[in-house]
């Protein structure tokens, strides 16, 4: 397996964030994804990291549909690819209505078609072609006096990864993407994802070997059962937020992902408690099993075994979120995790 991490450029100690990435590069980490969400934009952070690193690959994890035109997405990706001397990967995702409509004021409806058309336009731009597109979501150029244009940046090939969770979006990922940025992943329930990825791959005449399956999880090492119990208690509150608070009252893709992997009743109960304002009650409904199934938390032997399961399930890139109270602890956790992957 290859190894990766994700950072968020949402403020705080920027020097520490950059130092973390630079030290992770020295440890041999293969890739760093930069999240956007509702914090700092990803391309600005990625441009700075491109100048401060040498070998680690860099990716947008993710840029959100609707916040930029397809050509603007392509321009940012091409710029970062040239700045990093070919180390950049473009990660795209639909996000959700809470961010897209609530923050950006852009219509979230029909993200499937918008994603397909965006990738089509982006690849035209990457190839140095004059952009011509007539679809349901984008018409380039617009009717009138405009004529097709190409960007002046030299053409460049940039891998495109899609962050998707719903069945139709997963099918699209298998059909058109170079990689899948997944989350809320339970290896034992992986067919909930792979069934749809494989359908899209088959439609394009491809196999799973043609898709970089990149999964992320927190990694944290416990020295004994008591410490593990404390770790799980804290993570239950975080998972309750994902199941109940991410998205709107009716649209939560994380909740649906857990439901498809065997926790439908539990996920719905957590959502109801959270939406009612009972945060502690929602966390109390999250079980140890739910946390352990989707994270890399435990003793060293537990984590080693879970990594083996992830690998055997088909994960090609594992994206670590290393736990730690400070930079040194996070790097120590990351280094231990990297050693376990190498041992595999």
PDB file of C-alpha atoms in Angstrom, residues 22-306:
ATOM      1  CA  UNK A  22       7.879  18.527   5.545  1.00  0.00           C
ATOM      2  CA  UNK A  23       8.678  16.063   8.325  1.00  0.00           C
ATOM      3  CA  UNK A  24       6.151  13.574   6.936  1.00  0.00           C
ATOM      4  CA  UNK A  25       7.995  13.785   3.620  1.00  0.00           C
ATOM      5  CA  UNK A  26      11.253  12.919   5.407  1.00  0.00           C
ATOM      6  CA  UNK A  27       9.530   9.933   7.029  1.00  0.00           C
ATOM      7  CA  UNK A  28       8.713   8.631   3.561  1.00  0.00           C
ATOM      8  CA  UNK A  29       5.014   9.499   3.305  1.00  0.00           C
ATOM      9  CA  UNK A  30       3.900   9.235  -0.315  1.00  0.00           C
ATOM     10  CA  UNK A  31       1.197  11.913  -0.476  1.00  0.00           C
ATOM     11  CA  UNK A  32      -0.503  14.791   1.291  1.00  0.00           C
ATOM     12  CA  UNK A  33      -4.085  15.807   0.510  1.00  0.00           C
ATOM     13  CA  UNK A  34      -5.303  19.287   1.458  1.00  0.00           C
ATOM     14  CA  UNK A  35      -8.934  19.648   2.506  1.00  0.00           C
ATOM     15  CA  UNK A  36     -11.074  22.702   1.789  1.00  0.00           C
ATOM     16  CA  UNK A  37     -14.512  22.228   3.410  1.00  0.00           C
ATOM     17  CA  UNK A  38     -15.557  25.659   4.767  1.00  0.00           C
ATOM     18  CA  UNK A  39     -12.075  26.799   5.806  1.00  0.00           C
ATOM     19  CA  UNK A  40      -9.129  28.008   3.773  1.00  0.00           C
ATOM     20  CA  UNK A  41      -9.088  27.258   0.075  1.00  0.00           C
ATOM     21  CA  UNK A  42      -7.009  24.257  -0.991  1.00  0.00           C
ATOM     22  CA  UNK A  43      -5.030  25.680  -3.969  1.00  0.00           C
ATOM     23  CA  UNK A  44      -3.366  28.460  -1.938  1.00  0.00           C
ATOM     24  CA  UNK A  45      -2.112  26.002   0.669  1.00  0.00           C
ATOM     25  CA  UNK A  46      -1.037  23.540  -2.014  1.00  0.00           C
ATOM     26  CA  UNK A  47       0.951  26.177  -3.868  1.00  0.00           C
ATOM     27  CA  UNK A  48       2.862  27.027  -0.704  1.00  0.00           C
ATOM     28  CA  UNK A  49       3.501  23.362   0.061  1.00  0.00           C
ATOM     29  CA  UNK A  50       4.729  22.780  -3.488  1.00  0.00           C
ATOM     30  CA  UNK A  51       7.444  25.362  -2.856  1.00  0.00           C
ATOM     31  CA  UNK A  52       8.415  23.903   0.524  1.00  0.00           C
ATOM     32  CA  UNK A  53       8.574  20.194  -0.414  1.00  0.00           C
ATOM     33  CA  UNK A  54      10.463  18.147  -2.982  1.00  0.00           C
ATOM     34  CA  UNK A  55       9.183  14.595  -3.387  1.00  0.00           C
ATOM     35  CA  UNK A  56       5.847  14.160  -1.629  1.00  0.00           C
ATOM     36  CA  UNK A  57       2.824  14.153  -3.921  1.00  0.00           C
ATOM     37  CA  UNK A  58       0.184  16.795  -3.257  1.00  0.00           C
ATOM     38  CA  UNK A  59      -3.554  16.697  -3.882  1.00  0.00           C
ATOM     39  CA  UNK A  60      -6.721  18.688  -3.363  1.00  0.00           C
ATOM     40  CA  UNK A  61      -8.808  16.625  -1.017  1.00  0.00           C
ATOM     41  CA  UNK A  62     -11.165  18.113  -2.129  1.00  0.00           C
ATOM     42  CA  UNK A  63     -12.036  21.060  -4.343  1.00  0.00           C
ATOM     43  CA  UNK A  64     -15.808  21.396  -4.296  1.00  0.00           C
ATOM     44  CA  UNK A  65     -18.083  21.478  -7.322  1.00  0.00           C
ATOM     45  CA  UNK A  66     -19.995  24.714  -7.653  1.00  0.00           C
ATOM     46  CA  UNK A  67     -17.372  26.885  -5.980  1.00  0.00           C
ATOM     47  CA  UNK A  68     -15.467  27.330  -9.254  1.00  0.00           C
ATOM     48  CA  UNK A  69     -16.193  26.911 -12.948  1.00  0.00           C
ATOM     49  CA  UNK A  70     -14.760  23.762 -14.559  1.00  0.00           C
ATOM     50  CA  UNK A  71     -12.150  25.800 -16.396  1.00  0.00           C
ATOM     51  CA  UNK A  72     -11.127  27.582 -13.195  1.00  0.00           C
ATOM     52  CA  UNK A  73     -10.708  24.165 -11.544  1.00  0.00           C
ATOM     53  CA  UNK A  74      -8.541  23.040 -14.459  1.00  0.00           C
ATOM     54  CA  UNK A  75      -6.455  26.230 -14.386  1.00  0.00           C
ATOM     55  CA  UNK A  76      -5.746  25.811 -10.666  1.00  0.00           C
ATOM     56  CA  UNK A  77      -4.847  22.139 -11.164  1.00  0.00           C
ATOM     57  CA  UNK A  78      -2.527  22.843 -14.104  1.00  0.00           C
ATOM     58  CA  UNK A  79      -0.821  25.671 -12.236  1.00  0.00           C
ATOM     59  CA  UNK A  80      -0.216  23.416  -9.235  1.00  0.00           C
ATOM     60  CA  UNK A  81       1.000  20.585 -11.470  1.00  0.00           C
ATOM     61  CA  UNK A  82       3.624  22.855 -13.013  1.00  0.00           C
ATOM     62  CA  UNK A  83       4.599  24.457  -9.704  1.00  0.00           C
ATOM     63  CA  UNK A  84       5.118  21.036  -8.124  1.00  0.00           C
ATOM     64  CA  UNK A  85       6.889  19.611 -11.190  1.00  0.00           C
ATOM     65  CA  UNK A  86       4.251  16.976 -11.786  1.00  0.00           C
ATOM     66  CA  UNK A  87       3.423  16.033  -8.178  1.00  0.00           C
ATOM     67  CA  UNK A  88      -0.174  17.301  -8.111  1.00  0.00           C
ATOM     68  CA  UNK A  89      -3.381  15.213  -8.131  1.00  0.00           C
ATOM     69  CA  UNK A  90      -6.811  16.805  -8.514  1.00  0.00           C
ATOM     70  CA  UNK A  91      -9.392  15.654  -5.990  1.00  0.00           C
ATOM     71  CA  UNK A  92     -12.991  16.705  -6.657  1.00  0.00           C
ATOM     72  CA  UNK A  93     -16.157  16.251  -4.643  1.00  0.00           C
ATOM     73  CA  UNK A  94     -19.742  17.453  -4.638  1.00  0.00           C
ATOM     74  CA  UNK A  95     -19.637  18.441  -0.942  1.00  0.00           C
ATOM     75  CA  UNK A  96     -23.193  18.888   0.374  1.00  0.00           C
ATOM     76  CA  UNK A  97     -26.078  21.363   0.366  1.00  0.00           C
ATOM     77  CA  UNK A  98     -25.115  22.868   3.736  1.00  0.00           C
ATOM     78  CA  UNK A  99     -21.804  24.163   2.353  1.00  0.00           C
ATOM     79  CA  UNK A 100     -22.617  24.606  -1.329  1.00  0.00           C
ATOM     80  CA  UNK A 101     -25.969  26.322  -0.836  1.00  0.00           C
ATOM     81  CA  UNK A 102     -25.618  27.611   2.726  1.00  0.00           C
ATOM     82  CA  UNK A 103     -22.156  29.135   2.336  1.00  0.00           C
ATOM     83  CA  UNK A 104     -21.580  29.647  -1.390  1.00  0.00           C
ATOM     84  CA  UNK A 105     -25.158  30.323  -2.460  1.00  0.00           C
ATOM     85  CA  UNK A 106     -24.881  27.907  -5.387  1.00  0.00           C
ATOM     86  CA  UNK A 107     -27.503  25.322  -6.336  1.00  0.00           C
ATOM     87  CA  UNK A 108     -26.542  21.828  -5.134  1.00  0.00           C
ATOM     88  CA  UNK A 109     -29.134  19.922  -7.184  1.00  0.00           C
ATOM     89  CA  UNK A 110     -28.049  17.234  -9.681  1.00  0.00           C
ATOM     90  CA  UNK A 111     -24.412  16.866  -8.584  1.00  0.00           C
ATOM     91  CA  UNK A 112     -24.018  13.652 -10.607  1.00  0.00           C
ATOM     92  CA  UNK A 113     -24.424  15.346 -13.968  1.00  0.00           C
ATOM     93  CA  UNK A 114     -22.410  18.343 -12.859  1.00  0.00           C
ATOM     94  CA  UNK A 115     -19.529  16.090 -11.798  1.00  0.00           C
ATOM     95  CA  UNK A 116     -19.483  14.241 -15.115  1.00  0.00           C
ATOM     96  CA  UNK A 117     -19.522  17.444 -17.145  1.00  0.00           C
ATOM     97  CA  UNK A 118     -16.902  19.084 -14.952  1.00  0.00           C
ATOM     98  CA  UNK A 119     -14.468  16.204 -15.496  1.00  0.00           C
ATOM     99  CA  UNK A 120     -15.145  16.289 -19.242  1.00  0.00           C
ATOM    100  CA  UNK A 121     -14.320  19.993 -19.434  1.00  0.00           C
ATOM    101  CA  UNK A 122     -11.321  19.718 -17.127  1.00  0.00           C
ATOM    102  CA  UNK A 123      -9.752  17.012 -19.280  1.00  0.00           C
ATOM    103  CA  UNK A 124     -10.235  19.130 -22.401  1.00  0.00           C
ATOM    104  CA  UNK A 125      -8.361  21.943 -20.699  1.00  0.00           C
ATOM    105  CA  UNK A 126      -5.586  19.607 -19.496  1.00  0.00           C
ATOM    106  CA  UNK A 127      -5.073  18.441 -23.097  1.00  0.00           C
ATOM    107  CA  UNK A 128      -4.612  21.987 -24.385  1.00  0.00           C
ATOM    108  CA  UNK A 129      -7.743  21.830 -26.511  1.00  0.00           C
ATOM    109  CA  UNK A 130     -10.077  24.665 -27.320  1.00  0.00           C
ATOM    110  CA  UNK A 131     -12.912  24.187 -24.872  1.00  0.00           C
ATOM    111  CA  UNK A 132     -16.204  23.179 -26.437  1.00  0.00           C
ATOM    112  CA  UNK A 133     -18.958  21.770 -24.277  1.00  0.00           C
ATOM    113  CA  UNK A 134     -22.724  21.691 -24.599  1.00  0.00           C
ATOM    114  CA  UNK A 135     -24.415  19.999 -21.675  1.00  0.00           C
ATOM    115  CA  UNK A 136     -27.232  20.379 -19.185  1.00  0.00           C
ATOM    116  CA  UNK A 137     -25.038  22.225 -16.701  1.00  0.00           C
ATOM    117  CA  UNK A 138     -22.364  23.997 -18.737  1.00  0.00           C
ATOM    118  CA  UNK A 139     -22.292  25.586 -22.178  1.00  0.00           C
ATOM    119  CA  UNK A 140     -18.828  26.707 -23.304  1.00  0.00           C
ATOM    120  CA  UNK A 141     -18.559  29.049 -25.066  1.00  0.00           C
ATOM    121  CA  UNK A 142     -21.819  30.836 -24.363  1.00  0.00           C
ATOM    122  CA  UNK A 143     -23.934  31.775 -27.412  1.00  0.00           C
ATOM    123  CA  UNK A 144     -23.219  35.189 -28.866  1.00  0.00           C
ATOM    124  CA  UNK A 145     -19.941  36.800 -29.814  1.00  0.00           C
ATOM    125  CA  UNK A 146     -17.681  34.387 -27.928  1.00  0.00           C
ATOM    126  CA  UNK A 147     -15.518  31.787 -29.649  1.00  0.00           C
ATOM    127  CA  UNK A 148     -13.880  28.622 -28.288  1.00  0.00           C
ATOM    128  CA  UNK A 149     -10.620  29.288 -26.452  1.00  0.00           C
ATOM    129  CA  UNK A 150      -7.807  27.298 -24.914  1.00  0.00           C
ATOM    130  CA  UNK A 151      -5.868  28.277 -21.822  1.00  0.00           C
ATOM    131  CA  UNK A 152      -2.322  29.501 -22.311  1.00  0.00           C
ATOM    132  CA  UNK A 153      -0.791  27.173 -19.700  1.00  0.00           C
ATOM    133  CA  UNK A 154       1.161  24.281 -21.293  1.00  0.00           C
ATOM    134  CA  UNK A 155      -0.846  21.026 -21.387  1.00  0.00           C
ATOM    135  CA  UNK A 156      -0.235  18.626 -18.526  1.00  0.00           C
ATOM    136  CA  UNK A 157      -1.625  15.292 -17.378  1.00  0.00           C
ATOM    137  CA  UNK A 158      -3.117  15.427 -13.873  1.00  0.00           C
ATOM    138  CA  UNK A 159      -4.707  12.369 -12.218  1.00  0.00           C
ATOM    139  CA  UNK A 160      -8.318  13.007 -11.167  1.00  0.00           C
ATOM    140  CA  UNK A 161      -9.666  11.466  -7.959  1.00  0.00           C
ATOM    141  CA  UNK A 162     -13.322  11.696  -6.969  1.00  0.00           C
ATOM    142  CA  UNK A 163     -14.550  11.774  -3.371  1.00  0.00           C
ATOM    143  CA  UNK A 164     -17.879   9.960  -3.533  1.00  0.00           C
ATOM    144  CA  UNK A 165     -20.202   7.975  -1.258  1.00  0.00           C
ATOM    145  CA  UNK A 166     -23.595   7.503  -2.948  1.00  0.00           C
ATOM    146  CA  UNK A 167     -24.185   4.565  -5.345  1.00  0.00           C
ATOM    147  CA  UNK A 168     -24.553   6.600  -8.560  1.00  0.00           C
ATOM    148  CA  UNK A 169     -21.548   8.764  -7.706  1.00  0.00           C
ATOM    149  CA  UNK A 170     -19.511   5.627  -7.004  1.00  0.00           C
ATOM    150  CA  UNK A 171     -20.476   4.231 -10.405  1.00  0.00           C
ATOM    151  CA  UNK A 172     -19.354   7.467 -12.022  1.00  0.00           C
ATOM    152  CA  UNK A 173     -16.065   7.252 -10.139  1.00  0.00           C
ATOM    153  CA  UNK A 174     -15.406   3.781 -11.478  1.00  0.00           C
ATOM    154  CA  UNK A 175     -16.275   4.926 -14.977  1.00  0.00           C
ATOM    155  CA  UNK A 176     -14.242   8.137 -15.318  1.00  0.00           C
ATOM    156  CA  UNK A 177     -11.803   8.669 -12.420  1.00  0.00           C
ATOM    157  CA  UNK A 178      -8.181   7.713 -11.804  1.00  0.00           C
ATOM    158  CA  UNK A 179      -8.778   7.303  -8.079  1.00  0.00           C
ATOM    159  CA  UNK A 180     -11.436   7.097  -5.390  1.00  0.00           C
ATOM    160  CA  UNK A 181     -11.137   9.153  -2.196  1.00  0.00           C
ATOM    161  CA  UNK A 182     -13.312   7.238   0.218  1.00  0.00           C
ATOM    162  CA  UNK A 183     -14.294   7.657   3.826  1.00  0.00           C
ATOM    163  CA  UNK A 184     -16.549   5.954   6.403  1.00  0.00           C
ATOM    164  CA  UNK A 185     -15.031   2.714   5.114  1.00  0.00           C
ATOM    165  CA  UNK A 186     -15.654  -0.644   6.770  1.00  0.00           C
ATOM    166  CA  UNK A 187     -13.571  -3.373   5.076  1.00  0.00           C
ATOM    167  CA  UNK A 188     -16.081  -6.030   6.106  1.00  0.00           C
ATOM    168  CA  UNK A 189     -18.810  -4.005   4.387  1.00  0.00           C
ATOM    169  CA  UNK A 190     -16.737  -2.904   1.398  1.00  0.00           C
ATOM    170  CA  UNK A 191     -19.160  -4.433  -1.102  1.00  0.00           C
ATOM    171  CA  UNK A 192     -21.485  -1.515  -0.332  1.00  0.00           C
ATOM    172  CA  UNK A 193     -18.925   0.575  -2.212  1.00  0.00           C
ATOM    173  CA  UNK A 194     -17.219  -1.893  -4.540  1.00  0.00           C
ATOM    174  CA  UNK A 195     -20.453  -3.146  -6.096  1.00  0.00           C
ATOM    175  CA  UNK A 196     -21.051   0.313  -7.550  1.00  0.00           C
ATOM    176  CA  UNK A 197     -17.416   1.116  -8.317  1.00  0.00           C
ATOM    177  CA  UNK A 198     -17.128  -2.167 -10.215  1.00  0.00           C
ATOM    178  CA  UNK A 199     -20.272  -1.415 -12.218  1.00  0.00           C
ATOM    179  CA  UNK A 200     -18.768   1.852 -13.384  1.00  0.00           C
ATOM    180  CA  UNK A 201     -15.409   0.239 -14.106  1.00  0.00           C
ATOM    181  CA  UNK A 202     -17.089  -2.444 -16.213  1.00  0.00           C
ATOM    182  CA  UNK A 203     -18.990   0.190 -18.161  1.00  0.00           C
ATOM    183  CA  UNK A 204     -15.665   1.766 -19.124  1.00  0.00           C
ATOM    184  CA  UNK A 205     -13.979  -1.566 -19.864  1.00  0.00           C
ATOM    185  CA  UNK A 206     -11.713  -1.230 -16.822  1.00  0.00           C
ATOM    186  CA  UNK A 207     -10.964  -3.244 -13.698  1.00  0.00           C
ATOM    187  CA  UNK A 208     -10.297  -2.328 -10.086  1.00  0.00           C
ATOM    188  CA  UNK A 209      -6.571  -2.400 -10.861  1.00  0.00           C
ATOM    189  CA  UNK A 210      -7.141   0.771 -12.909  1.00  0.00           C
ATOM    190  CA  UNK A 211      -8.450   2.710  -9.904  1.00  0.00           C
ATOM    191  CA  UNK A 212      -6.415   4.001  -6.955  1.00  0.00           C
ATOM    192  CA  UNK A 213      -8.607   3.101  -3.991  1.00  0.00           C
ATOM    193  CA  UNK A 214      -7.595   5.571  -1.289  1.00  0.00           C
ATOM    194  CA  UNK A 215      -9.176   5.225   2.140  1.00  0.00           C
ATOM    195  CA  UNK A 216      -8.652   7.414   5.187  1.00  0.00           C
ATOM    196  CA  UNK A 217      -8.884   6.829   8.920  1.00  0.00           C
ATOM    197  CA  UNK A 218      -7.558   8.155  12.183  1.00  0.00           C
ATOM    198  CA  UNK A 219      -4.590   6.191  13.510  1.00  0.00           C
ATOM    199  CA  UNK A 220      -3.914   6.158  17.253  1.00  0.00           C
ATOM    200  CA  UNK A 221      -1.918   3.696  19.359  1.00  0.00           C
ATOM    201  CA  UNK A 222      -3.164   2.546  22.756  1.00  0.00           C
ATOM    202  CA  UNK A 223      -0.808   0.977  25.273  1.00  0.00           C
ATOM    203  CA  UNK A 224      -3.472  -0.927  27.221  1.00  0.00           C
ATOM    204  CA  UNK A 225      -7.245  -1.601  27.333  1.00  0.00           C
ATOM    205  CA  UNK A 226      -7.892   1.315  29.699  1.00  0.00           C
ATOM    206  CA  UNK A 227      -6.278   3.821  27.342  1.00  0.00           C
ATOM    207  CA  UNK A 228      -8.172   2.313  24.431  1.00  0.00           C
ATOM    208  CA  UNK A 229     -11.493   2.779  26.260  1.00  0.00           C
ATOM    209  CA  UNK A 230     -10.690   6.469  26.784  1.00  0.00           C
ATOM    210  CA  UNK A 231      -9.779   6.874  23.119  1.00  0.00           C
ATOM    211  CA  UNK A 232     -13.022   5.275  21.980  1.00  0.00           C
ATOM    212  CA  UNK A 233     -15.105   7.496  24.250  1.00  0.00           C
ATOM    213  CA  UNK A 234     -13.695  10.623  22.619  1.00  0.00           C
ATOM    214  CA  UNK A 235     -14.120   9.295  19.093  1.00  0.00           C
ATOM    215  CA  UNK A 236     -17.766   8.434  19.679  1.00  0.00           C
ATOM    216  CA  UNK A 237     -18.576  12.132  19.956  1.00  0.00           C
ATOM    217  CA  UNK A 238     -16.766  12.814  16.668  1.00  0.00           C
ATOM    218  CA  UNK A 239     -18.596  10.003  14.899  1.00  0.00           C
ATOM    219  CA  UNK A 240     -21.923  11.202  16.312  1.00  0.00           C
ATOM    220  CA  UNK A 241     -21.256  14.577  14.680  1.00  0.00           C
ATOM    221  CA  UNK A 242     -20.566  12.895  11.319  1.00  0.00           C
ATOM    222  CA  UNK A 243     -23.741  10.817  11.556  1.00  0.00           C
ATOM    223  CA  UNK A 244     -25.973  13.567  12.893  1.00  0.00           C
ATOM    224  CA  UNK A 245     -24.473  16.939  12.117  1.00  0.00           C
ATOM    225  CA  UNK A 246     -22.697  16.705   8.774  1.00  0.00           C
ATOM    226  CA  UNK A 247     -24.985  18.062   6.064  1.00  0.00           C
ATOM    227  CA  UNK A 248     -28.560  19.121   6.581  1.00  0.00           C
ATOM    228  CA  UNK A 249     -31.388  17.572   8.615  1.00  0.00           C
ATOM    229  CA  UNK A 250     -32.414  15.450   5.612  1.00  0.00           C
ATOM    230  CA  UNK A 251     -29.183  15.056   3.580  1.00  0.00           C
ATOM    231  CA  UNK A 252     -26.229  13.371   5.280  1.00  0.00           C
ATOM    232  CA  UNK A 253     -24.049  11.227   3.013  1.00  0.00           C
ATOM    233  CA  UNK A 254     -21.956   9.902   5.917  1.00  0.00           C
ATOM    234  CA  UNK A 255     -25.062   8.639   7.684  1.00  0.00           C
ATOM    235  CA  UNK A 256     -26.221   6.879   4.546  1.00  0.00           C
ATOM    236  CA  UNK A 257     -22.789   5.267   4.079  1.00  0.00           C
ATOM    237  CA  UNK A 258     -22.907   3.747   7.574  1.00  0.00           C
ATOM    238  CA  UNK A 259     -26.468   2.603   6.949  1.00  0.00           C
ATOM    239  CA  UNK A 260     -25.451   0.737   3.781  1.00  0.00           C
ATOM    240  CA  UNK A 261     -22.655  -1.018   5.684  1.00  0.00           C
ATOM    241  CA  UNK A 262     -24.873  -2.568   8.332  1.00  0.00           C
ATOM    242  CA  UNK A 263     -25.667   0.160  10.857  1.00  0.00           C
ATOM    243  CA  UNK A 264     -28.903   1.585   9.464  1.00  0.00           C
ATOM    244  CA  UNK A 265     -30.859   1.604  12.722  1.00  0.00           C
ATOM    245  CA  UNK A 266     -27.956   2.885  14.817  1.00  0.00           C
ATOM    246  CA  UNK A 267     -27.092   5.615  12.314  1.00  0.00           C
ATOM    247  CA  UNK A 268     -30.689   6.818  12.153  1.00  0.00           C
ATOM    248  CA  UNK A 269     -31.015   6.821  15.943  1.00  0.00           C
ATOM    249  CA  UNK A 270     -27.832   8.870  16.302  1.00  0.00           C
ATOM    250  CA  UNK A 271     -29.062  11.329  13.688  1.00  0.00           C
ATOM    251  CA  UNK A 272     -32.406  11.777  15.432  1.00  0.00           C
ATOM    252  CA  UNK A 273     -30.762  12.422  18.807  1.00  0.00           C
ATOM    253  CA  UNK A 274     -28.280  14.862  17.297  1.00  0.00           C
ATOM    254  CA  UNK A 275     -30.908  16.801  15.354  1.00  0.00           C
ATOM    255  CA  UNK A 276     -32.968  17.032  18.553  1.00  0.00           C
ATOM    256  CA  UNK A 277     -30.033  18.733  20.258  1.00  0.00           C
ATOM    257  CA  UNK A 278     -29.070  15.786  22.473  1.00  0.00           C
ATOM    258  CA  UNK A 279     -25.350  15.594  21.606  1.00  0.00           C
ATOM    259  CA  UNK A 280     -24.378  13.390  24.557  1.00  0.00           C
ATOM    260  CA  UNK A 281     -27.302  11.072  23.905  1.00  0.00           C
ATOM    261  CA  UNK A 282     -26.254  10.742  20.268  1.00  0.00           C
ATOM    262  CA  UNK A 283     -22.672   9.866  21.258  1.00  0.00           C
ATOM    263  CA  UNK A 284     -23.934   7.272  23.739  1.00  0.00           C
ATOM    264  CA  UNK A 285     -25.604   5.382  20.885  1.00  0.00           C
ATOM    265  CA  UNK A 286     -22.316   4.963  18.997  1.00  0.00           C
ATOM    266  CA  UNK A 287     -20.804   1.579  19.788  1.00  0.00           C
ATOM    267  CA  UNK A 288     -17.146   0.589  20.177  1.00  0.00           C
ATOM    268  CA  UNK A 289     -17.546  -1.603  17.120  1.00  0.00           C
ATOM    269  CA  UNK A 290     -18.668   1.324  14.952  1.00  0.00           C
ATOM    270  CA  UNK A 291     -15.556   3.316  15.870  1.00  0.00           C
ATOM    271  CA  UNK A 292     -13.077   0.435  15.553  1.00  0.00           C
ATOM    272  CA  UNK A 293     -14.508  -0.702  12.220  1.00  0.00           C
ATOM    273  CA  UNK A 294     -13.823   2.610  10.471  1.00  0.00           C
ATOM    274  CA  UNK A 295     -10.609   3.722  12.196  1.00  0.00           C
ATOM    275  CA  UNK A 296      -7.107   2.451  12.864  1.00  0.00           C
ATOM    276  CA  UNK A 297      -7.275   2.811  16.634  1.00  0.00           C
ATOM    277  CA  UNK A 298      -5.967   0.187  19.017  1.00  0.00           C
ATOM    278  CA  UNK A 299      -2.843  -1.581  20.158  1.00  0.00           C
ATOM    279  CA  UNK A 300      -0.001  -1.944  17.692  1.00  0.00           C
ATOM    280  CA  UNK A 301      -1.008  -5.529  16.972  1.00  0.00           C
ATOM    281  CA  UNK A 302      -4.649  -4.506  16.412  1.00  0.00           C
ATOM    282  CA  UNK A 303      -3.622  -1.798  13.959  1.00  0.00           C
ATOM    283  CA  UNK A 304      -1.223  -4.121  12.148  1.00  0.00           C
ATOM    284  CA  UNK A 305      -4.042  -6.614  11.651  1.00  0.00           C
ATOM    285  CA  UNK A 306      -6.508  -3.944  10.497  1.00  0.00           C
TER     286      UNK A 306
END
